[in-house]
Coordinates of C-alpha atoms in Angstrom, one line a residue:
M1 CA 52.4 86.2 68.9
P2 CA 51.5 82.6 68.1
K3 CA 53.9 79.9 69.4
T4 CA 54.7 76.4 68.3
N5 CA 55.9 73.6 70.5
Y6 CA 59.4 73.7 69.0
W7 CA 61.8 76.5 70.2
A8 CA 63.5 76.8 66.8
D9 CA 60.1 77.6 65.1
N10 CA 59.4 80.2 67.8
Y11 CA 62.9 81.7 67.3
V12 CA 62.2 82.2 63.6
E13 CA 58.8 83.8 64.4
K14 CA 60.2 86.1 67.1
K15 CA 63.1 87.3 65.0
T16 CA 62.7 90.9 63.9
S17 CA 64.4 94.2 63.6
A18 CA 65.2 96.5 66.5
I19 CA 62.8 99.2 65.3
T20 CA 59.9 96.8 65.0
A21 CA 60.5 95.3 68.4
L22 CA 60.9 98.7 70.1
Q23 CA 57.7 99.9 68.6
Q24 CA 55.9 97.7 71.2
I25 CA 57.1 100.1 73.9
K26 CA 54.4 102.7 74.7
P27 CA 54.7 106.2 76.2
G28 CA 54.7 106.2 80.0
Q29 CA 56.1 102.7 80.4
R30 CA 59.0 101.5 82.5
V31 CA 61.9 99.9 80.5
F32 CA 64.8 98.0 82.0
I33 CA 68.1 98.0 80.1
G34 CA 70.7 95.3 80.6
S35 CA 73.5 96.1 83.0
S36 CA 77.1 97.3 82.7
C37 CA 79.1 95.5 79.9
G38 CA 76.1 93.5 79.0
E39 CA 74.2 96.5 77.8
P40 CA 72.4 95.8 74.5
Q41 CA 74.1 98.6 72.6
H42 CA 72.3 98.2 69.3
L43 CA 68.8 98.2 71.0
V44 CA 69.7 101.3 73.1
S45 CA 71.0 103.1 70.0
E46 CA 67.9 102.4 68.1
L47 CA 65.7 103.4 71.1
S48 CA 67.5 106.8 71.2
K49 CA 66.8 107.3 67.5
I50 CA 63.0 107.0 68.0
S51 CA 62.9 108.9 71.3
V52 CA 60.8 111.6 69.9
R53 CA 57.8 109.3 69.8
F54 CA 57.9 108.8 73.6
T55 CA 56.8 110.8 76.6
D56 CA 57.6 110.0 80.2
L57 CA 59.4 106.8 79.4
E58 CA 61.2 105.6 82.5
I59 CA 64.5 103.9 81.9
V60 CA 65.6 101.6 84.8
R61 CA 69.2 100.5 85.1
L62 CA 72.1 100.1 87.4
L63 CA 74.1 103.3 87.5
C64 CA 77.4 102.9 85.8
I65 CA 80.0 104.8 83.9
E66 CA 80.3 103.4 80.4
S67 CA 81.1 104.4 76.8
G68 CA 78.0 102.7 75.4
P69 CA 75.0 104.3 73.7
L70 CA 73.0 104.4 77.0
T71 CA 74.7 107.7 77.5
L72 CA 72.7 109.0 74.6
V73 CA 69.5 108.2 76.5
A74 CA 70.9 109.5 79.8
N75 CA 71.7 112.8 78.2
R76 CA 68.0 113.2 77.4
S77 CA 66.9 112.5 81.0
H78 CA 66.2 116.2 81.5
S79 CA 63.6 116.2 78.7
Q80 CA 60.0 115.0 78.6
Q81 CA 61.0 111.9 76.6
F82 CA 63.0 110.0 79.2
N83 CA 63.4 109.7 82.9
I84 CA 66.4 107.7 84.0
R85 CA 66.0 105.8 87.3
S86 CA 69.3 104.5 88.4
F87 CA 69.9 102.1 91.3
Y88 CA 72.9 103.5 93.3
L89 CA 73.8 103.1 96.9
G90 CA 76.8 105.4 96.9
S91 CA 77.3 108.7 98.7
G92 CA 76.7 110.6 95.5
S93 CA 79.6 113.0 95.7
P94 CA 81.1 112.8 92.2
K95 CA 79.8 115.7 90.0
K96 CA 78.2 113.4 87.4
I97 CA 76.1 111.7 90.0
A98 CA 75.4 114.7 92.2
Q99 CA 73.8 116.6 89.4
N100 CA 71.2 113.8 88.8
K101 CA 71.1 112.3 92.3
R102 CA 67.4 113.0 92.6
F103 CA 66.8 110.2 90.1
T104 CA 68.8 107.6 91.9
T105 CA 67.2 104.8 94.0
P106 CA 69.4 103.7 96.9
I107 CA 69.1 100.0 97.4
N108 CA 71.3 96.9 98.0
L109 CA 71.9 94.8 94.9
S110 CA 70.6 91.7 96.7
Q111 CA 67.2 93.4 97.1
I112 CA 66.6 94.5 93.5
P113 CA 65.4 91.2 92.1
Y114 CA 62.6 91.1 94.7
L115 CA 61.7 94.7 93.7
F116 CA 61.0 93.4 90.2
K117 CA 59.5 90.0 91.0
S118 CA 57.1 91.3 93.6
K119 CA 55.8 93.9 91.1
A120 CA 56.6 96.6 93.6
M121 CA 58.4 98.1 90.6
P122 CA 56.7 96.6 87.6
I123 CA 58.8 96.3 84.4
N124 CA 56.9 96.8 81.2
A125 CA 59.8 95.9 78.9
A126 CA 63.3 94.5 79.3
L127 CA 66.0 95.1 76.7
V128 CA 68.8 92.6 77.2
Q129 CA 71.7 91.0 75.3
T130 CA 72.4 87.2 75.2
S131 CA 74.5 84.6 73.4
P132 CA 72.8 82.8 70.5
P133 CA 70.6 79.9 71.6
D134 CA 72.2 76.5 72.1
D135 CA 70.8 73.2 70.7
F136 CA 68.1 73.3 73.3
G137 CA 67.0 76.9 72.9
W138 CA 68.8 78.3 75.9
M139 CA 70.5 81.7 75.7
S140 CA 73.1 82.9 78.2
L141 CA 73.0 86.4 79.7
G142 CA 76.7 86.2 79.5
V143 CA 78.7 88.9 81.1
S144 CA 75.8 90.4 83.0
V145 CA 73.4 88.2 85.0
D146 CA 73.2 90.3 88.2
I147 CA 69.7 91.9 88.2
T148 CA 69.1 91.2 84.5
L149 CA 67.7 87.7 85.0
A150 CA 65.1 89.0 87.4
A151 CA 64.1 91.7 85.0
C152 CA 63.6 89.1 82.2
E153 CA 61.5 87.0 84.5
S154 CA 59.3 89.9 85.5
A155 CA 58.9 92.1 82.4
D156 CA 55.7 92.1 80.4
I157 CA 57.8 92.2 77.2
V158 CA 61.4 90.9 76.7
I159 CA 63.3 92.1 73.7
C160 CA 66.5 90.2 73.3
Q161 CA 69.6 91.1 71.2
T162 CA 71.5 88.0 70.4
N163 CA 75.2 88.6 69.8
Q164 CA 77.8 86.1 68.6
N165 CA 80.4 87.9 70.8
M166 CA 78.5 87.3 74.0
P167 CA 80.1 84.4 75.9
R168 CA 78.0 81.5 77.0
V169 CA 78.5 81.5 80.7
L170 CA 77.3 78.6 82.9
G171 CA 75.2 78.7 86.1
N172 CA 71.8 80.3 86.6
S173 CA 72.4 82.6 83.7
F174 CA 70.0 81.3 81.0
I175 CA 66.7 82.5 79.5
H176 CA 64.9 80.3 76.9
V177 CA 63.8 81.3 73.5
N178 CA 60.2 80.5 74.4
D179 CA 60.3 83.0 77.3
V180 CA 61.2 86.1 75.2
D181 CA 58.9 88.0 73.0
Y182 CA 61.2 89.5 70.3
I183 CA 64.7 88.5 69.1
V184 CA 67.0 90.9 67.3
E185 CA 70.1 89.4 65.8
Y186 CA 73.0 91.9 65.9
D187 CA 76.7 91.2 66.4
E188 CA 78.9 93.9 67.9
A189 CA 81.8 94.2 70.2
L190 CA 81.0 94.0 73.9
L191 CA 81.7 96.9 76.1
T192 CA 85.1 96.7 77.8
I193 CA 86.9 98.8 80.4
Q194 CA 90.5 99.8 80.5
P195 CA 92.7 98.6 83.5
L196 CA 92.7 101.0 86.4
P197 CA 95.8 103.3 86.4
K198 CA 98.7 101.9 88.5
L199 CA 98.8 103.6 91.9
E200 CA 101.7 103.2 94.2
T201 CA 99.5 103.9 97.2
A202 CA 97.3 101.0 96.1
N203 CA 100.3 98.7 96.2
I204 CA 101.3 99.9 99.6
I205 CA 97.8 99.3 100.9
A206 CA 97.9 95.8 99.4
K207 CA 101.1 95.0 101.3
H208 CA 99.4 96.1 104.6
I209 CA 96.3 93.8 104.1
S210 CA 98.1 90.8 102.6
R211 CA 98.7 89.3 106.1
L212 CA 95.0 89.5 106.8
I213 CA 94.3 87.0 104.1
D214 CA 95.0 83.3 104.8
D215 CA 95.5 80.5 102.4
G216 CA 92.2 78.9 101.5
S217 CA 90.1 82.1 102.0
T218 CA 87.2 83.0 99.7
L219 CA 87.4 86.5 98.2
Q220 CA 85.2 89.2 96.9
T221 CA 87.0 92.1 95.2
S222 CA 85.5 95.4 94.0
L223 CA 86.4 96.9 90.7
G224 CA 88.2 99.6 92.6
V225 CA 91.1 97.3 93.3
T226 CA 93.8 97.6 90.7
N227 CA 95.2 94.4 89.0
Q228 CA 98.7 95.3 90.1
A229 CA 97.5 95.6 93.7
L230 CA 95.8 92.2 93.5
M231 CA 99.1 90.7 92.5
V232 CA 101.0 92.4 95.3
C233 CA 98.4 91.3 97.8
L234 CA 97.6 87.8 96.6
A235 CA 100.2 86.3 94.3
E236 CA 101.9 84.3 97.1
K237 CA 98.6 82.9 98.5
N238 CA 97.4 79.4 97.9
D239 CA 94.0 77.8 97.2
L240 CA 91.9 80.9 97.2
G241 CA 88.3 80.9 96.2
I242 CA 86.0 83.4 94.6
H243 CA 82.5 84.4 95.4
S244 CA 82.2 87.9 94.0
Q245 CA 79.8 90.4 92.4
Y246 CA 82.3 90.8 89.5
L247 CA 85.0 88.9 87.7
S248 CA 87.9 91.0 86.6
D249 CA 91.1 90.6 84.6
G250 CA 93.1 90.5 87.8
L251 CA 91.1 87.5 89.1
M252 CA 91.6 85.8 85.8
L253 CA 95.3 86.2 86.0
L254 CA 95.4 84.8 89.6
F255 CA 93.4 81.8 88.4
S256 CA 95.9 81.2 85.5
M257 CA 98.7 81.4 88.1
G258 CA 97.1 78.7 90.2
V259 CA 96.5 81.0 93.1
I260 CA 92.7 80.6 92.8
T261 CA 91.6 77.0 92.9
N262 CA 88.2 77.2 94.7
K263 CA 89.1 73.9 96.5
Q264 CA 88.6 75.1 100.0
K265 CA 85.5 77.4 99.8
G266 CA 83.3 74.9 101.7
F267 CA 80.4 76.0 99.5
N268 CA 80.3 75.7 95.7
N269 CA 83.7 74.0 95.9
G270 CA 85.6 74.0 92.6
K271 CA 83.4 76.8 91.2
L272 CA 84.4 80.4 90.6
V273 CA 81.0 82.1 91.4
A274 CA 80.1 85.6 90.3
G275 CA 77.3 87.7 88.9
S276 CA 79.0 89.7 86.2
A277 CA 82.2 90.2 84.3
V278 CA 83.7 93.6 83.7
G279 CA 87.0 93.8 81.8
S280 CA 88.7 93.0 78.6
N281 CA 87.8 90.8 75.6
L282 CA 90.4 88.3 77.0
L283 CA 88.3 88.0 80.1
Y284 CA 85.2 87.4 78.1
E285 CA 86.9 84.6 76.2
F286 CA 88.0 83.1 79.5
I287 CA 84.5 82.8 80.9
D288 CA 83.0 81.4 77.7
D289 CA 81.7 77.8 78.3
N290 CA 84.2 77.5 81.2
P291 CA 82.9 74.6 83.4
C292 CA 84.6 76.0 86.6
I293 CA 82.7 79.3 86.3
E294 CA 79.1 79.9 87.3
F295 CA 77.2 83.2 87.2
H296 CA 74.1 83.7 89.4
P297 CA 71.7 86.6 89.9
S298 CA 72.3 89.2 92.6
D299 CA 69.7 87.8 95.0
Y300 CA 72.0 84.8 95.3
I301 CA 75.5 86.4 94.8
N302 CA 74.8 89.3 97.1
N303 CA 72.7 87.6 99.7
P304 CA 74.6 87.9 103.0
S305 CA 73.4 84.5 104.2
I306 CA 74.8 82.9 101.0
I307 CA 78.0 84.9 101.2
A308 CA 78.4 83.7 104.8
Q309 CA 78.4 80.1 103.8
N310 CA 81.8 80.5 102.2
N311 CA 84.9 79.6 104.2
A312 CA 86.8 82.6 105.6
M313 CA 85.0 85.0 103.3
I314 CA 87.1 88.2 102.7
S315 CA 85.5 91.2 101.2
L316 CA 87.9 93.7 99.6
N317 CA 86.2 97.0 98.8
T318 CA 87.2 100.6 98.3
A319 CA 85.9 103.5 100.3
M320 CA 85.9 107.3 99.6
A321 CA 85.9 108.7 103.2
I322 CA 85.5 107.6 106.8
D323 CA 84.8 109.7 109.9
L324 CA 86.4 109.3 113.2
T325 CA 83.5 107.2 114.5
G326 CA 83.8 104.7 111.7
Q327 CA 81.0 105.8 109.3
V328 CA 82.0 105.1 105.7
A329 CA 81.1 107.0 102.6
A330 CA 81.7 105.2 99.2
D331 CA 81.6 106.2 95.6
A332 CA 83.3 104.5 92.7
L333 CA 86.1 106.4 91.0
P334 CA 85.4 108.3 87.8
Y335 CA 87.2 105.5 85.7
N336 CA 85.5 102.7 87.6
N337 CA 82.1 101.0 87.4
Y338 CA 79.5 102.5 89.7
T339 CA 77.4 99.5 90.1
G340 CA 79.8 97.9 92.5
I341 CA 78.7 100.3 95.3
N342 CA 75.3 98.6 95.4
G343 CA 76.9 95.4 96.6
L344 CA 79.2 96.9 99.2
L345 CA 77.0 96.6 102.3
D346 CA 75.8 93.1 101.2
F347 CA 79.4 91.8 101.1
T348 CA 80.5 93.7 104.2
R349 CA 77.8 92.0 106.3
G350 CA 78.1 88.6 104.6
A351 CA 81.9 88.4 105.2
A352 CA 81.4 89.4 108.8
M353 CA 78.9 86.5 109.2
S354 CA 81.3 83.9 107.7
Q355 CA 83.4 81.7 109.9
G356 CA 86.8 83.3 109.9
G357 CA 85.6 86.0 107.5
K358 CA 86.7 89.7 107.4
S359 CA 85.5 92.8 105.8
I360 CA 88.3 95.1 104.6
L361 CA 87.8 98.6 103.3
M362 CA 90.7 100.3 101.5
M363 CA 91.2 103.9 100.8
N364 CA 93.8 106.5 100.0
S365 CA 94.5 108.7 103.0
T366 CA 94.1 111.9 100.9
S367 CA 92.4 113.1 97.7
D368 CA 92.6 116.3 95.6
N369 CA 96.3 115.9 95.2
G370 CA 97.0 115.6 98.9
R371 CA 95.0 118.7 99.8
K372 CA 92.1 116.9 101.4
S373 CA 92.1 114.2 104.1
N374 CA 89.8 111.2 103.4
I375 CA 89.7 110.5 107.2
I376 CA 87.5 113.3 108.5
P377 CA 85.9 114.3 111.8
N378 CA 82.3 113.5 110.8
L379 CA 80.2 112.8 107.7
Y380 CA 77.7 115.5 108.4
D381 CA 77.2 116.4 104.7
I382 CA 78.0 113.1 103.0
A383 CA 75.7 110.1 102.8
V384 CA 76.7 107.1 104.8
V385 CA 77.0 103.8 102.9
V386 CA 78.4 101.5 105.6
P387 CA 77.2 102.2 109.1
R388 CA 79.8 102.4 111.9
G389 CA 78.5 99.1 113.4
D390 CA 79.3 97.1 110.3
V391 CA 82.9 98.4 109.8
Q392 CA 85.8 96.1 110.5
F393 CA 89.2 96.6 108.9
I394 CA 90.2 99.9 107.4
A395 CA 93.4 100.2 105.4
T396 CA 95.3 103.2 104.0
E397 CA 98.9 103.5 102.8
Y398 CA 99.8 104.3 106.4
G399 CA 98.5 101.1 108.0
V400 CA 95.5 98.9 108.7
V401 CA 93.3 99.0 111.8
N402 CA 90.4 96.9 113.1
L403 CA 87.5 99.0 114.4
F404 CA 85.2 96.0 115.3
G405 CA 84.4 96.1 119.0
K406 CA 86.3 99.3 119.7
T407 CA 85.1 102.3 121.7
L408 CA 84.7 105.7 120.0
Q409 CA 88.0 106.8 121.5
E410 CA 89.8 103.7 120.3
R411 CA 88.3 104.2 116.9
A412 CA 89.3 107.8 116.7
M413 CA 92.9 107.1 117.8
A414 CA 93.1 104.2 115.4
L415 CA 91.9 106.2 112.4
I416 CA 94.2 109.1 113.2
S417 CA 97.1 106.7 113.2
I418 CA 96.5 105.8 109.6
A419 CA 95.6 109.2 108.3
H420 CA 98.1 111.3 106.4
P421 CA 100.6 112.7 108.9
D422 CA 99.9 116.3 107.7
F423 CA 96.3 116.0 108.9
R424 CA 96.8 114.1 112.2
D425 CA 97.1 117.0 114.5
E426 CA 94.0 118.7 113.1
L427 CA 92.0 115.4 113.4
F428 CA 93.3 115.0 117.0
S429 CA 92.0 118.4 117.9
K430 CA 88.7 117.9 116.2
A431 CA 88.3 114.5 118.0
K432 CA 88.7 116.3 121.4
E433 CA 86.2 118.9 120.4
L434 CA 83.7 116.1 119.5
N435 CA 84.4 114.5 122.9
L436 CA 85.8 111.4 121.1
I437 CA 89.2 111.7 122.9
D438 CA 89.9 112.5 126.5
V439 CA 90.4 116.3 126.6
D440 CA 93.4 115.9 128.9
R441 CA 95.3 113.8 126.4
K442 CA 98.1 115.7 124.8
F443 CA 99.1 115.6 121.1
K444 CA 102.7 114.4 120.6
Q445 CA 104.7 114.8 117.4
A446 CA 105.3 111.0 117.5
I447 CA 101.7 110.5 116.4
K448 CA 102.7 112.0 113.0
S449 CA 105.3 109.3 112.4
V450 CA 104.9 106.9 109.5
Y451 CA 104.5 103.2 110.4
P452 CA 107.5 101.2 109.1
L453 CA 105.8 98.2 107.5
K454 CA 109.2 96.7 106.6
Y455 CA 109.8 95.6 110.2
E456 CA 106.7 93.4 110.3
E457 CA 107.3 89.6 110.3
T458 CA 105.3 86.6 111.3
I459 CA 107.4 83.7 112.8
T460 CA 106.0 80.4 113.9
I461 CA 107.5 79.1 117.1
N462 CA 106.3 75.8 118.6
K463 CA 103.4 75.9 116.1
I464 CA 102.3 79.3 117.3
P465 CA 102.3 82.1 114.7
I466 CA 103.7 85.2 116.4
L467 CA 103.7 88.6 114.7
F468 CA 106.6 90.8 115.4
R469 CA 105.8 94.4 114.4
P470 CA 106.4 98.0 115.5
A471 CA 104.0 99.3 118.2
K472 CA 101.2 101.7 117.3
P473 CA 99.4 104.3 119.3
I474 CA 96.4 102.0 119.4
D475 CA 98.4 99.4 121.3
E476 CA 98.1 101.2 124.6
R477 CA 95.6 98.8 126.2
N478 CA 97.3 95.7 124.9
I479 CA 100.7 96.8 126.3
Q480 CA 99.1 97.8 129.6
E481 CA 97.6 94.3 129.8
H482 CA 101.0 92.8 129.1
F483 CA 102.6 94.7 131.9
Y484 CA 99.8 94.0 134.4
T485 CA 100.1 90.3 133.8
M486 CA 103.8 90.2 134.5
N487 CA 104.9 88.7 137.8
R488 CA 106.8 90.7 140.4
K489 CA 110.2 89.3 139.5
D490 CA 109.9 90.2 135.8
I491 CA 108.5 93.7 136.6
V492 CA 111.5 94.4 138.9
S493 CA 113.9 93.1 136.2
R494 CA 112.3 95.4 133.5
F495 CA 111.6 98.6 135.6
F496 CA 114.2 98.1 138.4
H497 CA 111.6 98.5 141.1
E498 CA 108.2 97.2 141.9
K499 CA 105.3 98.7 140.0
K500 CA 101.6 98.1 140.4
S501 CA 100.2 100.6 138.0
F502 CA 100.9 101.2 134.3
V503 CA 98.7 104.2 133.5
H504 CA 98.9 106.2 130.3
D505 CA 101.3 108.9 131.5
Q506 CA 103.7 106.2 132.8
I507 CA 104.1 104.1 129.7
D508 CA 103.1 106.4 126.9
T509 CA 106.7 106.4 125.6
T510 CA 106.2 102.7 124.8
F511 CA 103.5 103.3 122.1
E512 CA 103.7 107.0 121.2
I513 CA 107.0 106.7 119.3
D514 CA 108.5 108.2 116.2
Y515 CA 110.1 104.9 115.0
I516 CA 113.5 106.5 114.6
N517 CA 114.6 108.1 117.9
D518 CA 112.4 105.7 119.9
L519 CA 111.1 102.4 118.7
T520 CA 109.0 99.6 120.3
I521 CA 108.7 96.2 118.7
V522 CA 105.9 94.0 120.1
A523 CA 105.3 90.3 119.7
T524 CA 101.6 89.5 119.3
I525 CA 99.3 86.5 118.9
G526 CA 95.7 86.6 117.7
E527 CA 93.8 88.6 115.1
L528 CA 94.6 92.2 114.3
G529 CA 92.6 94.4 116.6
F530 CA 92.2 91.7 119.3
E531 CA 95.9 90.8 119.6
K532 CA 97.6 89.8 122.8
V533 CA 101.0 91.3 123.4
I534 CA 103.3 88.6 124.7
A535 CA 106.6 90.5 124.5
V536 CA 107.8 94.1 124.2
G537 CA 111.2 95.3 123.0
E538 CA 112.2 99.0 123.1
Y539 CA 115.0 101.3 122.3
Y540 CA 115.4 105.0 123.3
R541 CA 118.0 107.0 121.5
N542 CA 120.5 109.2 123.6
A543 CA 121.0 112.0 121.1
I544 CA 124.2 113.2 122.8
I545 CA 126.2 110.0 122.3
N546 CA 123.9 108.5 119.5
V547 CA 123.5 105.2 121.3
A548 CA 120.1 103.6 122.0
E549 CA 119.2 102.1 125.4
I550 CA 117.2 98.8 125.0
A551 CA 114.9 96.9 127.3
F552 CA 112.7 93.8 127.0
S553 CA 109.9 92.0 128.7
V554 CA 108.3 88.6 127.8
S555 CA 105.2 87.1 129.3
R556 CA 106.1 84.2 131.6
E557 CA 104.4 81.5 129.5
Y558 CA 106.4 82.5 126.4
Q559 CA 109.8 82.8 128.0
G560 CA 112.5 80.3 126.8
M561 CA 111.2 80.3 123.2
G562 CA 113.7 82.7 121.8
V563 CA 111.1 85.6 121.5
A564 CA 113.4 88.1 123.2
N565 CA 116.3 87.2 120.9
I566 CA 114.2 87.9 117.9
L567 CA 113.1 91.2 119.3
Q568 CA 116.7 92.2 120.0
R569 CA 117.8 91.3 116.4
K570 CA 115.0 93.5 115.1
I571 CA 115.7 96.3 117.5
A572 CA 119.4 96.2 116.5
R573 CA 118.6 96.2 112.8
A574 CA 116.2 99.2 113.1
A575 CA 118.7 101.1 115.2
M576 CA 121.5 100.6 112.7
E577 CA 119.2 101.6 109.8
N578 CA 118.2 104.7 111.7
G579 CA 121.8 105.9 112.0
I580 CA 122.3 104.9 115.6
K581 CA 125.9 103.9 116.5
G582 CA 125.2 101.2 119.0
L583 CA 123.2 99.8 121.9
V584 CA 123.3 99.9 125.7
A585 CA 121.5 98.0 128.4
Y586 CA 121.2 98.6 132.1
T587 CA 120.4 95.6 134.3
S588 CA 121.1 94.1 137.6
P589 CA 123.9 91.5 138.2
G590 CA 121.2 88.9 139.0
N591 CA 119.4 89.3 135.7
R592 CA 121.4 86.6 134.0
G593 CA 118.8 86.3 131.2
M594 CA 119.3 89.9 130.0
I595 CA 123.1 89.6 130.3
K596 CA 123.1 86.4 128.3
L597 CA 120.7 87.9 125.7
F598 CA 122.8 91.0 125.1
H599 CA 125.9 88.8 124.6
K600 CA 124.1 87.1 121.7
L601 CA 124.5 90.3 119.6
P602 CA 127.1 89.9 116.9
Y603 CA 129.2 92.8 118.2
K604 CA 132.0 93.2 120.7
I605 CA 130.3 93.5 124.1
K606 CA 131.7 95.8 126.8
S607 CA 130.5 95.4 130.4
E608 CA 131.1 97.6 133.4
K609 CA 129.6 97.8 136.9
E610 CA 128.3 101.0 138.3
D611 CA 126.9 100.9 141.9
D612 CA 124.5 98.0 141.9
M613 CA 123.9 98.0 138.1
I614 CA 125.6 96.2 135.1
I615 CA 126.0 98.4 132.0
L616 CA 126.3 96.5 128.7
N617 CA 127.1 98.2 125.5
C618 CA 128.2 97.6 121.9
L619 CA 129.0 99.5 118.7
F620 CA 127.7 98.4 115.4
S621 CA 131.1 99.3 113.9
E622 CA 132.8 96.7 116.0
P623 CA 131.6 93.2 115.1
K624 CA 132.8 90.1 117.0
E625 CA 135.7 88.3 115.5
G626 CA 134.5 86.0 112.7
K627 CA 131.3 88.1 112.3
E628 CA 132.5 90.6 109.8

C-alpha cells in the first residue's frame, strides 16, 4: 500500500472494512489476537464469520476467560479451520483448560515479547484494538499493552480496530498510524469483568497478611484478590506504590482514598505502573489520559530485574494448592482472568530480589465445599508453577507462614499448622510416611486448634517494634533458642531448678497448645519466619478448679521494658475470654520481679506460703477496689 509523508493521509488510505482487511490473512498463517479486555471484538467476530475460507489458521493469544467473540473462534479449535495456541503457565486443572491443555504453551509473560521479536514464533498478522490517533498520529493500545505491543512490532501485517471507547493510556503503550497496515473504525463497549464474589475467607487471609506489608511498600496484586480483601488488608496503609501486571477496580479505589501515592517506590516514583487494566468502565475512565499512570509491555513490567528495583516490592498472588515441601500449583478461578498466572513466577522472583521485598501466596485451605484440602502431601499429578525454592510466605484463613530457608520438616509442620483442622492429622501421618517429619514425633490434638489472630498486636517499646502473638507449633526452635540463651538465675526462677537442655519432649507444651486450656503468648522481634523470641508467657488450665497457672520468661536484654506486664495482661484477657475463673502463680520468695508483676493485675491478690514457695492467686470476679 503506497504511503505519503503525512500520517493523516496514510490513515485515510489505510482505513477499510474488517472483511477487506481480514482477507489479507492466508490459510496456514499465525494470527495474534489482542489480549484480555483489549480484545478487538469486531475483528474477531468478522474473522469467525469467514472462517470457512481458512485451513490450519493458528490463533495466538493469552489464555483468558472472557465473554467476547474470541470464544466463537475457540469453539472451532477442534476443526480444520482453527488451531488455538494459548500462552498459559498454570497447572491446567480446571475442566475448560484440561480438555485443551495440549494446545497451551507454558511460558512466563516476561519472555513472550522475545518469542515474537526474535521470530522464534513469527507472527503473520496481529489483530489489535487502539484508541483513535492523536494529533501526531499515535494510537494507544489502551487497556492491554502486555504482549500486544511486541506482537504489533513483530507482525508482518497489523490490522488495527480503532475504538472511541478505548482509553488513551500513557507510557510505552503507543503504535503509530504509519506502522500499521489496515485501520478499521468500529466503536463498541470494551470487555469488562464483574467484581469477584465476596469471600469471608479472603477477608480473614487479608487480616493475616496485613502486618507483612509496611507503609511505603510497592505492590503487585493478582486478579484473584477480591476488592473487599484489598480494603481489609491495605486501607490503613500509607504511601503505597504500584508496579503490577494488572490494574483493577480495587487499586483504583485505594488510589482515590490516598493509600496509593507512589511516592516511595524508589523507581518510577509518582507513577502507577502496569501492563493492562481489567475491570469496570469506571476503571477505564480512570486510566484515560491520566498522567500518573503508565502502561508498559510485559518484558518490562514482568522482568524480575525491573520488578526488583522497586522499594519493598510485595507480590500478592493466589495459589490453588501446595504440597508439604512447598511446591505450588496455580490456576485462576473460573470467574477470574487466566492470563495472570503467566506472571506469577516473574513477580515471585522479582519481589524476592527487591530490598525488603516479599512474595506472598494466598489460598483457601479447602476446596470442593470443604471436602478437599488444598494443602496436600505431594503434587505428583499436578503441574508445579512455583518451585519450592522460590516460595516464601503462604497464607490461608488459618494463618501465615514463611517457608524461606526452612528445612523440609519445618515446612511440613508449618503448612500443617495452617491447613484446615479436619485434615491436619491425615497430613501429619502422610508427612511421616514421606519421611518429612520425624517418625517418633506424636500427633497431638492441639495441632488441630485454630490460631486466634485477635491476640496479635505489635507494640513499639524504646523504638523497637515487638510483636506479641500466640505461639505456633512452628515456634519450637525459636522458643528453644530463647530458653538456651537465658542465664542461670532466670532459668531457676522460671523452672524452679537448673536446666541445661530444652529438648522437644520437655518443652512441647509451650508450643503445642490448644489456645483455650493452654496458651502461650510470645514476644518476638524480626521478620516472620526469622523472628527472635524475646519473651514467653504461658498459662495452663487446671480443669478441676478452673484456674490457670501462669509463668513468664524474658530475655535479659529486654527486661525492665514492661514486656512481661504486657504478656500478663494478654494472658489474663485470653483466660477470661476462655471461661477461666482466675490465675495462679508459683514462685520463690526471692523472685521479687514475679511477685511485683502479679500484683499489677487489676484483681484482689491473695498470697500464701507453702514450704519454700509463694502461691499467688486471683479471681476475675474480684476486681481491686476502684477497678470495677
